Amino acid sequence: MYDLHSAADKALAALTSGGADAAQCIARFTETHEFNVDGGRFSLFRTLFDNSLSLTALCGGKKGSASVNRFDDAAVAEAAQTCLAIAASGESDSAWEFAPMLNNLNTADGSPEADLDLLFDRTKELMETIGKKHPTILMEQMIVTHKKRHSVYRNTLGTVHETLDGDYQIELMFSAHEGERASSFFGSYVCTDDLSRPFIELGSLEEDLSNVEKQLDTTPLEGKFEGVAVFPPSSLSSFLYSILGNFASDTTILDGTSPWRDKLGQVVADSRISLSAAPRHESVVCGERFTGEGYPSEDYDIIKNGVLENFMISQYVANKTGLPRAKNSSSALVMAAGDVPYADLIAGIERGILVGRFSGGNPGTSGDFSGVAKNSFLIENGKITCALSETMISGNLGELLKNVCAISKETVRDGAGELPYAAFGGVTVSGK
């Protein structure tokens, strides 16, 4: 039996008695029930138990961190010694800070207790549905889990948070096969705390499976054109993370390389774009409840009607730069829906590409990107036409946000966030 409060107390006591001026620790217990399907058959069921204890100490402005996966006295004492030794070898920096005692949390979210019988039935139902509706799909791997997480955060300033939550996660990796023909692989994910609906109805699972079936026969793009790139929610999320990582994150704000560094309160995107980091939003399942520095997590706007409202920076970077701290440290992105039905969005495009998946290197500090569009389709004269073989696309992330053609009314909730379909102009599409 685990005792998170006792483990956290022992860790803080060891750090303070060892000379820490301030300290925090997070004790967490995770119980995971997991079904695995490989090659279309159940291959594994297992239950995993994991303890983790993360310690951070400040000594004379020097920061040290350590972690351990046991709660016994000897393990905690050793982790504390390691943490203090790392702090002693560091450089002093007065910007390090833990959350003061504000509103201590005691929350329970989602479905902490698993319904394993219904989870198995829903998993089997998903396999059977895919077999009937999408006979060419080969399920290379399906991982279905229930995770129960119990966490206690404590620091020497009196902040105490205790959270309990649980959810079900479905991860699929699949491709289509018919005779000698085969599509590229594709991955889908959804998270839920409610087993009342078939899994095939959640997130974009049905759409993803249907699109991959249409990619058994692909056509190489001839030539090169500048047109419109349409990003479904799954690929839109990866582009948004790239944009925010390049323009609004700790690293680029601190080192001054972000093109947005001095643009708080200014227009950085089309007025139709409103983007939030929102772990407490109704579409997010078991979102973050406290940050890594111990602050209670709150939703906040990053971009509101095209205007840059906030950066995604920690208290440390806020102290270093004088900019406001982000109100959470999650990746739960929620983007406002547009006013155009998805069918009309496609109908308004003369020539473009529907990007199912993007593979490319890290963009430059200016935001220039270039990579391969996979699982994609050509759009011509307002219609999605042929499936494309791997095709290069390039552009600039910052300009992408300003070149909005349309944003769909429809959104997809996958449990991690909520995003629409978005069409951006000024993207270069290159074939042979």
Short mmCIF file of C-alpha atoms in Angstrom, two decimals:
data_model
loop_
_atom_site.label_atom_id
_atom_site.label_comp_id
_atom_site.label_asym_id
_atom_site.label_seq_id
_atom_site.Cartn_x
_atom_site.Cartn_y
_atom_site.Cartn_z
CA MET A 1 0.00 0.00 0.00
CA TYR A 2 1.33 3.42 -0.92
CA ASP A 3 1.27 6.48 1.35
CA LEU A 4 1.90 9.53 -0.79
CA HIS A 5 1.64 12.08 2.01
CA SER A 6 4.15 10.19 4.12
CA ALA A 7 6.56 9.87 1.18
CA ALA A 8 6.27 13.59 0.42
CA ASP A 9 6.77 14.54 4.07
CA LYS A 10 9.86 12.33 4.36
CA ALA A 11 11.34 13.86 1.21
CA LEU A 12 10.80 17.45 2.38
CA ALA A 13 12.22 16.66 5.80
CA ALA A 14 15.32 15.08 4.28
CA LEU A 15 15.88 18.05 1.97
CA THR A 16 15.42 20.74 4.62
CA SER A 17 17.55 18.91 7.20
CA GLY A 18 20.21 18.60 4.51
CA GLY A 19 20.37 22.36 4.02
CA ALA A 20 17.75 23.25 1.42
CA ASP A 21 16.39 26.79 1.70
CA ALA A 22 13.22 25.73 -0.14
CA ALA A 23 12.03 22.44 -1.56
CA GLN A 24 9.17 20.72 -3.27
CA CYS A 25 8.26 17.13 -4.03
CA ILE A 26 5.62 15.28 -6.03
CA ALA A 27 4.66 11.78 -4.95
CA ARG A 28 2.60 9.85 -7.47
CA PHE A 29 1.07 6.40 -7.74
CA THR A 30 -0.14 5.12 -11.13
CA GLU A 31 -2.10 1.94 -11.74
CA THR A 32 -2.39 0.88 -15.39
CA HIS A 33 -4.58 -1.86 -16.86
CA GLU A 34 -3.60 -2.56 -20.47
CA PHE A 35 -5.00 -4.60 -23.35
CA ASN A 36 -2.75 -5.14 -26.37
CA VAL A 37 -3.88 -6.20 -29.83
CA ASP A 38 -1.22 -7.19 -32.39
CA GLY A 39 -2.03 -8.23 -35.92
CA GLY A 40 -5.74 -8.11 -35.17
CA ARG A 41 -5.67 -10.45 -32.14
CA PHE A 42 -5.53 -9.92 -28.39
CA SER A 43 -1.95 -10.56 -27.40
CA LEU A 44 -1.58 -9.24 -23.86
CA PHE A 45 -3.38 -8.11 -20.75
CA ARG A 46 -1.38 -6.76 -17.87
CA THR A 47 -1.63 -4.55 -14.81
CA LEU A 48 1.23 -2.26 -13.88
CA PHE A 49 1.87 -0.37 -10.66
CA ASP A 50 4.27 2.53 -10.56
CA ASN A 51 5.49 4.75 -7.73
CA SER A 52 7.39 7.93 -8.46
CA LEU A 53 8.83 10.60 -6.22
CA SER A 54 10.28 13.78 -7.73
CA LEU A 55 12.35 16.09 -5.51
CA THR A 56 13.58 19.63 -6.16
CA ALA A 57 15.67 21.74 -3.80
CA LEU A 58 16.96 25.31 -3.79
CA CYS A 59 20.18 25.94 -1.86
CA GLY A 60 21.61 29.43 -2.00
CA GLY A 61 19.80 30.00 -5.30
CA LYS A 62 21.17 26.75 -6.74
CA LYS A 63 18.67 24.20 -8.01
CA GLY A 64 18.91 20.43 -7.82
CA SER A 65 16.43 17.74 -8.90
CA ALA A 66 16.24 13.99 -8.48
CA SER A 67 13.66 11.22 -8.71
CA VAL A 68 13.15 7.71 -7.41
CA ASN A 69 10.52 5.01 -7.93
CA ARG A 70 10.39 3.78 -4.33
CA PHE A 71 8.98 5.28 -1.15
CA ASP A 72 10.99 3.43 1.51
CA ASP A 73 13.17 5.44 3.91
CA ALA A 74 16.48 4.43 2.35
CA ALA A 75 15.36 5.29 -1.20
CA VAL A 76 13.98 8.67 -0.14
CA ALA A 77 17.13 9.54 1.82
CA GLU A 78 19.36 8.60 -1.14
CA ALA A 79 17.26 10.66 -3.58
CA ALA A 80 17.42 13.66 -1.23
CA GLN A 81 21.21 13.39 -0.99
CA THR A 82 21.47 13.21 -4.79
CA CYS A 83 19.17 16.22 -5.16
CA LEU A 84 21.22 18.30 -2.72
CA ALA A 85 24.50 17.27 -4.35
CA ILE A 86 23.23 18.36 -7.76
CA ALA A 87 22.16 21.70 -6.29
CA ALA A 88 25.55 22.21 -4.69
CA SER A 89 27.29 21.76 -8.04
CA GLY A 90 25.03 24.22 -9.89
CA GLU A 91 25.14 27.95 -10.46
CA SER A 92 23.19 30.37 -8.30
CA ASP A 93 20.15 31.94 -9.94
CA SER A 94 17.63 33.96 -7.95
CA ALA A 95 14.89 33.37 -10.55
CA TRP A 96 14.08 29.86 -9.29
CA GLU A 97 10.85 29.88 -7.30
CA PHE A 98 8.12 27.59 -5.99
CA ALA A 99 4.44 28.43 -5.67
CA PRO A 100 3.44 30.15 -2.42
CA MET A 101 0.48 28.78 -0.50
CA LEU A 102 -2.54 29.97 -2.49
CA ASN A 103 -5.53 27.68 -2.96
CA ASN A 104 -4.55 24.16 -2.02
CA LEU A 105 -6.24 21.56 -4.22
CA ASN A 106 -8.05 18.35 -3.39
CA THR A 107 -9.66 17.10 -6.58
CA ALA A 108 -11.07 13.93 -8.12
CA ASP A 109 -11.65 13.77 -11.89
CA GLY A 110 -12.64 11.34 -14.58
CA SER A 111 -13.01 7.63 -13.80
CA PRO A 112 -10.36 6.61 -11.26
CA GLU A 113 -11.74 3.06 -10.99
CA ALA A 114 -11.62 0.87 -14.09
CA ASP A 115 -14.58 -1.05 -15.48
CA LEU A 116 -12.43 -3.80 -17.02
CA ASP A 117 -15.31 -5.94 -18.28
CA LEU A 118 -16.83 -3.07 -20.24
CA LEU A 119 -13.37 -1.93 -21.38
CA PHE A 120 -12.72 -5.39 -22.83
CA ASP A 121 -16.15 -5.43 -24.49
CA ARG A 122 -15.58 -1.99 -26.05
CA THR A 123 -12.14 -3.04 -27.28
CA LYS A 124 -13.52 -6.24 -28.83
CA GLU A 125 -16.39 -4.23 -30.33
CA LEU A 126 -13.90 -1.81 -31.92
CA MET A 127 -11.95 -4.68 -33.48
CA GLU A 128 -15.14 -6.25 -34.87
CA THR A 129 -16.43 -2.91 -36.19
CA ILE A 130 -13.16 -2.21 -37.98
CA GLY A 131 -13.22 -5.69 -39.49
CA LYS A 132 -16.73 -5.18 -40.88
CA LYS A 133 -16.57 -1.51 -41.95
CA HIS A 134 -12.93 -1.36 -42.99
CA PRO A 135 -11.94 -4.82 -44.23
CA THR A 136 -8.66 -3.68 -45.78
CA ILE A 137 -7.36 -2.25 -42.50
CA LEU A 138 -4.59 -4.20 -40.80
CA MET A 139 -4.42 -3.25 -37.13
CA GLU A 140 -0.69 -3.39 -36.58
CA GLN A 141 -1.07 -2.47 -32.93
CA MET A 142 -3.87 -1.43 -30.61
CA ILE A 143 -3.14 -0.44 -27.03
CA VAL A 144 -6.14 0.21 -24.80
CA THR A 145 -5.48 1.27 -21.23
CA HIS A 146 -7.10 2.52 -18.08
CA LYS A 147 -4.87 4.71 -15.93
CA LYS A 148 -5.53 5.70 -12.36
CA ARG A 149 -3.28 8.49 -11.05
CA HIS A 150 -3.03 9.65 -7.45
CA SER A 151 -0.67 12.58 -6.83
CA VAL A 152 0.43 14.65 -3.86
CA TYR A 153 2.41 17.87 -4.24
CA ARG A 154 4.06 19.54 -1.24
CA ASN A 155 6.53 22.36 -0.82
CA THR A 156 8.14 24.10 2.11
CA LEU A 157 6.00 27.21 1.59
CA GLY A 158 2.90 25.34 2.72
CA THR A 159 1.42 24.47 -0.67
CA VAL A 160 -0.30 21.07 -0.70
CA HIS A 161 -2.18 19.61 -3.66
CA GLU A 162 -3.79 16.19 -3.85
CA THR A 163 -5.35 14.94 -7.07
CA LEU A 164 -6.98 11.68 -8.08
CA ASP A 165 -8.06 10.94 -11.63
CA GLY A 166 -8.50 8.19 -14.15
CA ASP A 167 -9.18 7.75 -17.85
CA TYR A 168 -9.26 5.28 -20.72
CA GLN A 169 -6.85 5.73 -23.64
CA ILE A 170 -7.04 4.11 -27.06
CA GLU A 171 -3.97 4.15 -29.30
CA LEU A 172 -4.11 2.64 -32.79
CA MET A 173 -1.41 2.03 -35.39
CA PHE A 174 -2.72 0.70 -38.68
CA SER A 175 -2.40 0.55 -42.46
CA ALA A 176 -4.53 -0.69 -45.36
CA HIS A 177 -3.64 -3.81 -47.36
CA GLU A 178 -5.20 -5.43 -50.41
CA GLY A 179 -3.20 -7.98 -52.38
CA GLU A 180 0.21 -6.49 -53.09
CA ARG A 181 -0.97 -2.97 -52.38
CA ALA A 182 -0.40 -1.28 -49.05
CA SER A 183 -0.85 2.19 -47.64
CA SER A 184 1.45 4.11 -45.37
CA PHE A 185 0.86 3.52 -41.65
CA PHE A 186 -1.18 5.94 -39.58
CA GLY A 187 -1.76 6.46 -35.86
CA SER A 188 -4.89 7.58 -34.02
CA TYR A 189 -5.47 8.41 -30.39
CA VAL A 190 -8.40 9.19 -28.16
CA CYS A 191 -8.88 9.56 -24.42
CA THR A 192 -12.16 9.29 -22.54
CA ASP A 193 -13.54 8.83 -19.04
CA ASP A 194 -16.87 7.46 -20.30
CA LEU A 195 -17.44 3.99 -21.79
CA SER A 196 -21.08 4.59 -22.73
CA ARG A 197 -20.25 5.08 -26.43
CA PRO A 198 -18.48 2.76 -28.88
CA PHE A 199 -14.85 3.74 -29.37
CA ILE A 200 -15.34 4.11 -33.14
CA GLU A 201 -17.54 7.17 -32.43
CA LEU A 202 -14.84 8.99 -30.48
CA GLY A 203 -12.32 11.53 -31.76
CA SER A 204 -11.43 11.06 -35.42
CA LEU A 205 -11.05 7.25 -35.38
CA GLU A 206 -13.68 6.58 -38.04
CA GLU A 207 -12.40 9.34 -40.33
CA ASP A 208 -8.79 8.22 -39.95
CA LEU A 209 -9.60 4.61 -40.81
CA SER A 210 -11.65 5.67 -43.85
CA ASN A 211 -8.90 7.94 -45.16
CA VAL A 212 -6.21 5.29 -44.85
CA GLU A 213 -8.37 2.85 -46.84
CA LYS A 214 -8.45 5.43 -49.64
CA GLN A 215 -4.65 5.50 -49.73
CA LEU A 216 -4.08 2.02 -51.15
CA ASP A 217 -3.43 3.65 -54.51
CA THR A 218 -1.43 6.86 -54.47
CA THR A 219 -0.38 9.22 -57.24
CA PRO A 220 2.86 11.23 -57.31
CA LEU A 221 2.36 14.97 -57.68
CA GLU A 222 3.80 16.42 -60.86
CA GLY A 223 5.42 19.83 -60.64
CA LYS A 224 5.14 22.49 -57.98
CA PHE A 225 2.53 25.01 -56.95
CA GLU A 226 1.67 27.49 -54.23
CA GLY A 227 -1.71 26.73 -52.80
CA VAL A 228 -3.81 25.92 -49.77
CA ALA A 229 -2.91 23.38 -47.10
CA VAL A 230 -5.82 21.93 -45.15
CA PHE A 231 -4.95 20.50 -41.75
CA PRO A 232 -7.38 18.15 -40.01
CA PRO A 233 -7.26 18.41 -36.20
CA SER A 234 -4.71 15.59 -35.82
CA SER A 235 -2.11 17.25 -38.05
CA LEU A 236 -3.16 20.78 -37.06
CA SER A 237 -2.13 19.98 -33.49
CA SER A 238 1.44 19.13 -34.52
CA PHE A 239 1.74 22.41 -36.43
CA LEU A 240 0.34 24.40 -33.54
CA TYR A 241 2.82 22.77 -31.14
CA SER A 242 5.65 23.68 -33.55
CA ILE A 243 4.44 27.27 -33.75
CA LEU A 244 4.14 27.64 -29.99
CA GLY A 245 7.44 25.90 -29.35
CA ASN A 246 9.18 28.23 -31.78
CA PHE A 247 7.47 31.48 -30.84
CA ALA A 248 6.02 31.26 -27.32
CA SER A 249 7.98 28.73 -25.24
CA ASP A 250 10.46 29.02 -22.37
CA THR A 251 13.51 28.46 -24.56
CA THR A 252 12.85 30.95 -27.34
CA ILE A 253 11.48 33.64 -25.04
CA LEU A 254 14.43 33.34 -22.67
CA ASP A 255 17.12 33.35 -25.37
CA GLY A 256 15.36 36.11 -27.35
CA THR A 257 15.07 34.15 -30.62
CA SER A 258 11.26 34.20 -30.73
CA PRO A 259 9.86 36.52 -33.45
CA TRP A 260 7.00 37.17 -30.99
CA ARG A 261 9.27 38.20 -28.09
CA ASP A 262 8.08 41.84 -28.11
CA LYS A 263 4.59 41.32 -29.52
CA LEU A 264 2.35 40.80 -26.50
CA GLY A 265 -0.88 42.65 -27.17
CA GLN A 266 -0.18 42.80 -30.90
CA VAL A 267 -1.72 41.01 -33.87
CA VAL A 268 0.21 37.85 -34.79
CA ALA A 269 -2.52 35.90 -36.56
CA ASP A 270 -5.73 36.16 -38.54
CA SER A 271 -8.58 37.54 -36.40
CA ARG A 272 -10.42 34.21 -36.74
CA ILE A 273 -7.78 32.43 -34.67
CA SER A 274 -8.36 32.08 -30.95
CA LEU A 275 -6.18 29.50 -29.25
CA SER A 276 -6.11 28.56 -25.57
CA ALA A 277 -4.16 26.29 -23.25
CA ALA A 278 -7.12 24.87 -21.40
CA PRO A 279 -6.63 21.77 -19.21
CA ARG A 280 -9.86 22.55 -17.35
CA HIS A 281 -11.95 22.83 -20.54
CA GLU A 282 -14.93 20.48 -20.79
CA SER A 283 -13.42 18.73 -23.82
CA VAL A 284 -10.20 17.81 -21.98
CA VAL A 285 -10.25 14.56 -20.03
CA CYS A 286 -8.35 14.68 -16.72
CA GLY A 287 -6.34 17.77 -17.60
CA GLU A 288 -3.48 19.17 -15.56
CA ARG A 289 -4.51 20.46 -12.12
CA PHE A 290 -1.20 21.97 -10.93
CA THR A 291 1.98 23.08 -12.65
CA GLY A 292 5.46 21.75 -12.11
CA GLU A 293 6.12 24.70 -9.81
CA GLY A 294 3.02 24.04 -7.71
CA TYR A 295 0.58 26.67 -9.01
CA PRO A 296 -3.06 25.62 -9.47
CA SER A 297 -3.66 25.29 -13.21
CA GLU A 298 -6.04 27.72 -14.88
CA ASP A 299 -7.14 28.02 -18.51
CA TYR A 300 -5.77 30.99 -20.43
CA ASP A 301 -5.75 32.45 -23.94
CA ILE A 302 -2.54 32.35 -25.96
CA ILE A 303 -4.05 34.08 -29.00
CA LYS A 304 -7.44 35.81 -28.87
CA ASN A 305 -8.99 37.01 -32.15
CA GLY A 306 -5.51 37.10 -33.67
CA VAL A 307 -3.91 39.06 -30.82
CA LEU A 308 -1.06 37.53 -28.78
CA GLU A 309 -2.31 37.47 -25.19
CA ASN A 310 0.22 35.27 -23.35
CA PHE A 311 3.38 33.25 -23.71
CA MET A 312 3.67 29.64 -22.53
CA ILE A 313 6.41 30.32 -20.00
CA SER A 314 7.24 29.05 -16.53
CA GLN A 315 7.62 31.11 -13.37
CA TYR A 316 11.40 30.84 -13.77
CA VAL A 317 11.38 32.44 -17.24
CA ALA A 318 8.79 34.98 -16.09
CA ASN A 319 11.16 36.03 -13.31
CA LYS A 320 14.08 36.22 -15.75
CA THR A 321 12.22 38.31 -18.32
CA GLY A 322 9.63 40.26 -16.36
CA LEU A 323 6.86 38.73 -18.50
CA PRO A 324 3.72 37.16 -17.01
CA ARG A 325 3.81 33.47 -16.08
CA ALA A 326 1.59 31.07 -18.02
CA LYS A 327 -1.34 29.92 -15.91
CA ASN A 328 -0.69 26.25 -16.68
CA SER A 329 2.07 24.10 -18.12
CA SER A 330 -0.11 21.69 -20.09
CA SER A 331 -0.41 20.95 -23.79
CA ALA A 332 -4.21 20.90 -23.77
CA LEU A 333 -4.93 23.08 -26.80
CA VAL A 334 -8.41 24.37 -27.60
CA MET A 335 -8.96 26.38 -30.78
CA ALA A 336 -12.21 28.18 -31.50
CA ALA A 337 -14.37 26.82 -34.31
CA GLY A 338 -14.92 28.88 -37.43
CA ASP A 339 -18.08 29.69 -39.36
CA VAL A 340 -17.62 27.48 -42.44
CA PRO A 341 -18.88 23.89 -42.76
CA TYR A 342 -16.00 21.54 -43.61
CA ALA A 343 -17.59 20.64 -46.95
CA ASP A 344 -17.72 24.32 -47.92
CA LEU A 345 -14.14 24.82 -46.75
CA ILE A 346 -13.01 22.18 -49.24
CA ALA A 347 -15.36 23.48 -51.95
CA GLY A 348 -13.71 26.91 -51.77
CA ILE A 349 -10.21 25.65 -52.62
CA GLU A 350 -9.03 25.80 -56.22
CA ARG A 351 -5.85 23.83 -55.65
CA GLY A 352 -4.35 22.52 -52.45
CA ILE A 353 -3.43 19.57 -50.29
CA LEU A 354 -5.14 17.83 -47.38
CA VAL A 355 -2.28 17.01 -45.00
CA GLY A 356 -2.98 13.87 -43.00
CA ARG A 357 0.47 13.67 -41.44
CA PHE A 358 3.62 15.77 -41.60
CA SER A 359 7.19 14.59 -41.19
CA GLY A 360 9.93 17.20 -41.05
CA GLY A 361 12.80 18.55 -39.03
CA ASN A 362 12.60 21.31 -36.46
CA PRO A 363 11.75 24.66 -38.08
CA GLY A 364 14.32 27.44 -38.04
CA THR A 365 14.11 30.28 -35.54
CA SER A 366 12.37 32.34 -38.22
CA GLY A 367 9.62 29.72 -38.46
CA ASP A 368 10.54 28.37 -41.90
CA PHE A 369 9.50 24.72 -42.25
CA SER A 370 9.91 22.04 -44.89
CA GLY A 371 8.99 18.40 -44.81
CA VAL A 372 6.98 15.54 -46.22
CA ALA A 373 3.19 15.43 -46.25
CA LYS A 374 2.06 11.83 -45.75
CA ASN A 375 -1.38 10.20 -45.80
CA SER A 376 -2.45 13.21 -47.86
CA PHE A 377 -4.83 14.04 -50.71
CA LEU A 378 -4.82 16.48 -53.60
CA ILE A 379 -7.58 19.10 -53.67
CA GLU A 380 -8.60 20.46 -57.08
CA ASN A 381 -11.53 22.66 -58.08
CA GLY A 382 -13.21 22.30 -54.71
CA LYS A 383 -12.95 18.52 -54.48
CA ILE A 384 -10.68 16.04 -52.71
CA THR A 385 -9.34 13.96 -55.57
CA CYS A 386 -6.49 11.46 -55.57
CA ALA A 387 -4.43 10.18 -52.67
CA LEU A 388 -0.89 11.48 -52.97
CA SER A 389 2.35 9.65 -52.48
CA GLU A 390 4.81 11.44 -50.20
CA THR A 391 4.85 15.12 -51.19
CA MET A 392 7.01 18.00 -49.99
CA ILE A 393 5.39 21.06 -48.45
CA SER A 394 7.11 24.21 -47.16
CA GLY A 395 6.28 27.60 -45.78
CA ASN A 396 6.62 29.75 -42.69
CA LEU A 397 4.83 28.98 -39.42
CA GLY A 398 4.25 32.62 -38.53
CA GLU A 399 2.87 33.47 -41.95
CA LEU A 400 0.69 30.37 -41.83
CA LEU A 401 -1.34 31.91 -39.00
CA LYS A 402 -1.87 35.09 -41.02
CA ASN A 403 -2.87 33.33 -44.25
CA VAL A 404 -6.09 31.73 -43.05
CA CYS A 405 -8.49 30.77 -45.81
CA ALA A 406 -11.15 29.17 -43.62
CA ILE A 407 -11.74 27.46 -40.28
CA SER A 408 -14.43 24.81 -40.00
CA LYS A 409 -17.52 24.85 -37.84
CA GLU A 410 -16.79 21.24 -36.98
CA THR A 411 -14.28 20.39 -34.28
CA VAL A 412 -12.79 17.14 -33.03
CA ARG A 413 -12.44 16.29 -29.36
CA ASP A 414 -9.89 13.56 -28.69
CA GLY A 415 -9.76 14.01 -24.92
CA ALA A 416 -6.48 15.93 -25.09
CA GLY A 417 -7.98 19.07 -26.62
CA GLU A 418 -10.45 20.38 -29.20
CA LEU A 419 -9.47 21.61 -32.65
CA PRO A 420 -11.23 22.43 -35.95
CA TYR A 421 -10.14 21.83 -39.53
CA ALA A 422 -8.12 24.78 -40.82
CA ALA A 423 -7.07 25.89 -44.31
CA PHE A 424 -4.01 28.09 -44.82
CA GLY A 425 -2.79 29.73 -48.00
CA GLY A 426 0.74 30.47 -49.16
CA VAL A 427 2.05 26.90 -48.77
CA THR A 428 4.41 25.56 -51.43
CA VAL A 429 3.58 22.01 -52.56
CA SER A 430 6.32 20.21 -54.50
CA GLY A 431 6.18 16.95 -56.43
CA LYS A 432 8.48 15.44 -58.96
#
